[in-house]
Amino acid sequence: GQGLINTLCLPPDKFDLEGVRCIVAGWTKNEQNVQILKKATVPFVNHDQCQTLLRKTRLGLYFNLDQSFMCAGGEEGRGACTGSGGSPLMCSIPSWSSQYSQVGIVSWAIGCGMKDVPGVYTSIGKVAEWINSELQNRSLKI
């Protein structure tokens, strides 16, 4: 619908999200198979803590979370769900701007909104250099 789509900033090269709550939003289908827009506020989870939590799942003790990923969530009933892959993870970066930046892209999760099981996102910060070079190659300005 109208008014539901807008632009987001790309994050700075380095940023700290410790203690920050972010927003994940995306289209999903309800029981009647109708597409609806959903959003949830989720806490940022640092990489080491996320890996520790994910090792307690079926992934096992030897699971290594690649540095290209970041995590958020781990609260009962909140988070990205099946079908929301590719949706944005948006945060207001305290040291940078009051505007929201897209810091992640929904990548995968175990279950949906489970306690102590954060969702996993592709980190925009890890691919920002590539995004900027692609924009330059296409003479696009942001």
mmCIF file of C-alpha atoms in Angstrom:
data_model
loop_
_atom_site.group_PDB
_atom_site.id
_atom_site.type_symbol
_atom_site.label_atom_id
_atom_site.label_comp_id
_atom_site.label_asym_id
_atom_site.label_seq_id
_atom_site.Cartn_x
_atom_site.Cartn_y
_atom_site.Cartn_z
ATOM 1 C CA GLY A 1 0.000 0.000 0.000
ATOM 2 C CA GLN A 2 0.802 3.645 -0.341
ATOM 3 C CA GLY A 3 3.033 5.210 2.276
ATOM 4 C CA LEU A 4 4.597 1.902 3.292
ATOM 5 C CA ILE A 5 7.769 2.228 1.222
ATOM 6 C CA ASN A 6 10.518 4.730 1.896
ATOM 7 C CA THR A 7 14.297 5.028 1.783
ATOM 8 C CA LEU A 8 16.770 4.015 4.484
ATOM 9 C CA CYS A 9 20.311 5.217 5.072
ATOM 10 C CA LEU A 10 23.237 2.855 4.669
ATOM 11 C CA PRO A 11 25.153 2.542 7.946
ATOM 12 C CA PRO A 12 28.610 4.045 8.511
ATOM 13 C CA ASP A 13 31.643 1.748 8.136
ATOM 14 C CA LYS A 14 31.856 1.028 11.860
ATOM 15 C CA PHE A 15 29.101 1.411 14.412
ATOM 16 C CA ASP A 16 28.112 0.149 17.848
ATOM 17 C CA LEU A 17 24.626 -1.221 18.477
ATOM 18 C CA GLU A 18 25.170 -2.484 22.031
ATOM 19 C CA GLY A 19 21.917 -1.991 23.958
ATOM 20 C CA VAL A 20 20.002 -0.859 20.852
ATOM 21 C CA ARG A 21 16.587 -2.172 19.836
ATOM 22 C CA CYS A 22 16.069 -2.443 16.100
ATOM 23 C CA ILE A 23 13.062 -2.975 13.861
ATOM 24 C CA VAL A 24 12.542 -5.861 11.468
ATOM 25 C CA ALA A 25 9.638 -5.522 9.053
ATOM 26 C CA GLY A 26 8.441 -7.605 6.161
ATOM 27 C CA TRP A 27 5.567 -9.075 4.257
ATOM 28 C CA THR A 28 4.198 -12.416 5.365
ATOM 29 C CA LYS A 29 1.005 -14.368 4.827
ATOM 30 C CA ASN A 30 -1.667 -14.925 7.461
ATOM 31 C CA GLU A 31 -3.809 -18.038 7.934
ATOM 32 C CA GLN A 32 -6.073 -16.948 5.057
ATOM 33 C CA ASN A 33 -3.015 -16.697 2.754
ATOM 34 C CA VAL A 34 -3.381 -12.900 2.588
ATOM 35 C CA GLN A 35 -0.182 -10.838 2.505
ATOM 36 C CA ILE A 36 0.216 -8.565 5.517
ATOM 37 C CA LEU A 37 3.001 -6.238 6.607
ATOM 38 C CA LYS A 38 4.393 -7.113 10.034
ATOM 39 C CA LYS A 39 7.048 -5.478 12.161
ATOM 40 C CA ALA A 40 8.778 -6.314 15.408
ATOM 41 C CA THR A 41 11.178 -4.494 17.697
ATOM 42 C CA VAL A 42 14.152 -6.723 18.498
ATOM 43 C CA PRO A 43 17.333 -6.276 20.564
ATOM 44 C CA PHE A 44 20.728 -6.283 18.864
ATOM 45 C CA VAL A 45 22.798 -9.329 19.930
ATOM 46 C CA ASN A 46 26.586 -9.131 19.585
ATOM 47 C CA HIS A 47 28.379 -11.729 17.461
ATOM 48 C CA ASP A 48 29.972 -13.769 20.274
ATOM 49 C CA GLN A 49 26.777 -13.887 22.331
ATOM 50 C CA CYS A 50 24.794 -14.885 19.235
ATOM 51 C CA GLN A 51 27.169 -17.720 18.398
ATOM 52 C CA THR A 52 26.964 -18.986 21.999
ATOM 53 C CA LEU A 53 23.143 -18.935 21.905
ATOM 54 C CA LEU A 54 22.984 -20.621 18.491
ATOM 55 C CA ARG A 55 25.335 -23.395 19.683
ATOM 56 C CA LYS A 56 22.653 -24.340 22.244
ATOM 57 C CA THR A 57 20.256 -25.135 19.380
ATOM 58 C CA ARG A 58 20.280 -28.059 16.937
ATOM 59 C CA LEU A 59 23.288 -26.378 15.249
ATOM 60 C CA GLY A 60 25.468 -27.832 18.008
ATOM 61 C CA LEU A 61 28.576 -26.906 19.976
ATOM 62 C CA TYR A 62 30.870 -26.566 16.966
ATOM 63 C CA PHE A 63 28.736 -24.135 14.980
ATOM 64 C CA ASN A 64 30.671 -21.065 13.835
ATOM 65 C CA LEU A 65 28.722 -17.953 12.877
ATOM 66 C CA ASP A 66 30.437 -16.332 9.904
ATOM 67 C CA GLN A 67 31.589 -12.734 10.392
ATOM 68 C CA SER A 68 29.384 -11.670 7.464
ATOM 69 C CA PHE A 69 26.348 -12.187 9.721
ATOM 70 C CA MET A 70 24.908 -10.204 12.617
ATOM 71 C CA CYS A 71 22.099 -11.093 15.022
ATOM 72 C CA ALA A 72 19.034 -9.580 16.636
ATOM 73 C CA GLY A 73 16.082 -10.952 18.539
ATOM 74 C CA GLY A 74 15.882 -13.873 20.923
ATOM 75 C CA GLU A 75 12.676 -12.735 22.592
ATOM 76 C CA GLU A 76 9.522 -14.834 22.791
ATOM 77 C CA GLY A 77 7.077 -14.007 19.991
ATOM 78 C CA ARG A 78 9.237 -11.355 18.292
ATOM 79 C CA GLY A 79 11.457 -11.614 15.253
ATOM 80 C CA ALA A 80 11.790 -12.543 11.625
ATOM 81 C CA CYS A 81 9.774 -15.549 10.465
ATOM 82 C CA THR A 82 9.600 -17.901 7.523
ATOM 83 C CA GLY A 83 8.886 -15.930 4.384
ATOM 84 C CA SER A 84 10.473 -12.703 5.591
ATOM 85 C CA GLY A 85 13.911 -13.439 4.109
ATOM 86 C CA GLY A 86 15.369 -10.352 2.441
ATOM 87 C CA SER A 87 13.496 -7.962 4.730
ATOM 88 C CA PRO A 88 15.410 -5.090 6.362
ATOM 89 C CA LEU A 89 16.785 -4.876 9.897
ATOM 90 C CA MET A 90 16.650 -1.169 10.725
ATOM 91 C CA CYS A 91 18.355 0.560 13.633
ATOM 92 C CA SER A 92 18.907 4.087 14.824
ATOM 93 C CA ILE A 93 22.680 4.195 15.392
ATOM 94 C CA PRO A 94 23.139 6.335 18.539
ATOM 95 C CA SER A 95 26.578 7.762 17.703
ATOM 96 C CA TRP A 96 25.734 8.552 14.091
ATOM 97 C CA SER A 97 22.273 9.829 13.234
ATOM 98 C CA SER A 98 18.731 9.930 14.526
ATOM 99 C CA GLN A 99 17.639 8.520 11.158
ATOM 100 C CA TYR A 100 17.237 4.799 10.745
ATOM 101 C CA SER A 101 19.827 2.824 8.794
ATOM 102 C CA GLN A 102 19.447 -0.593 7.255
ATOM 103 C CA VAL A 103 22.109 -2.547 9.112
ATOM 104 C CA GLY A 104 21.018 -6.054 8.110
ATOM 105 C CA ILE A 105 18.997 -8.237 5.767
ATOM 106 C CA VAL A 106 16.920 -11.129 7.148
ATOM 107 C CA SER A 107 18.935 -14.223 6.286
ATOM 108 C CA TRP A 108 17.846 -17.182 8.434
ATOM 109 C CA ALA A 109 16.494 -18.243 11.782
ATOM 110 C CA ILE A 110 15.793 -21.349 13.789
ATOM 111 C CA GLY A 111 12.098 -21.302 14.508
ATOM 112 C CA CYS A 112 10.294 -18.011 14.780
ATOM 113 C CA GLY A 113 10.474 -15.579 17.680
ATOM 114 C CA MET A 114 11.897 -18.073 20.169
ATOM 115 C CA LYS A 115 13.404 -17.085 23.523
ATOM 116 C CA ASP A 116 17.231 -17.043 23.477
ATOM 117 C CA VAL A 117 17.369 -17.924 19.757
ATOM 118 C CA PRO A 118 18.288 -14.755 17.843
ATOM 119 C CA GLY A 119 17.582 -14.319 14.152
ATOM 120 C CA VAL A 120 20.538 -14.109 11.768
ATOM 121 C CA TYR A 121 20.984 -11.225 9.341
ATOM 122 C CA THR A 122 23.463 -10.488 6.573
ATOM 123 C CA SER A 123 25.465 -7.529 7.851
ATOM 124 C CA ILE A 124 25.182 -4.518 5.537
ATOM 125 C CA GLY A 125 28.383 -3.151 7.094
ATOM 126 C CA LYS A 126 30.284 -6.165 5.743
ATOM 127 C CA VAL A 127 29.057 -5.538 2.180
ATOM 128 C CA ALA A 128 28.886 -1.708 2.232
ATOM 129 C CA GLU A 129 32.099 -1.372 0.223
ATOM 130 C CA TRP A 130 30.646 -3.602 -2.512
ATOM 131 C CA ILE A 131 27.320 -1.689 -2.461
ATOM 132 C CA ASN A 132 29.138 1.633 -2.844
ATOM 133 C CA SER A 133 31.337 0.362 -5.692
ATOM 134 C CA GLU A 134 28.266 -1.000 -7.514
ATOM 135 C CA LEU A 135 26.532 2.367 -7.122
ATOM 136 C CA GLN A 136 29.615 4.144 -8.503
ATOM 137 C CA ASN A 137 29.915 1.695 -11.418
ATOM 138 C CA ARG A 138 26.334 2.516 -12.351
ATOM 139 C CA SER A 139 26.771 6.263 -11.756
ATOM 140 C CA LEU A 140 24.072 6.186 -9.082
ATOM 141 C CA LYS A 141 24.162 8.630 -6.196
ATOM 142 C CA ILE A 142 22.755 8.110 -2.736
#
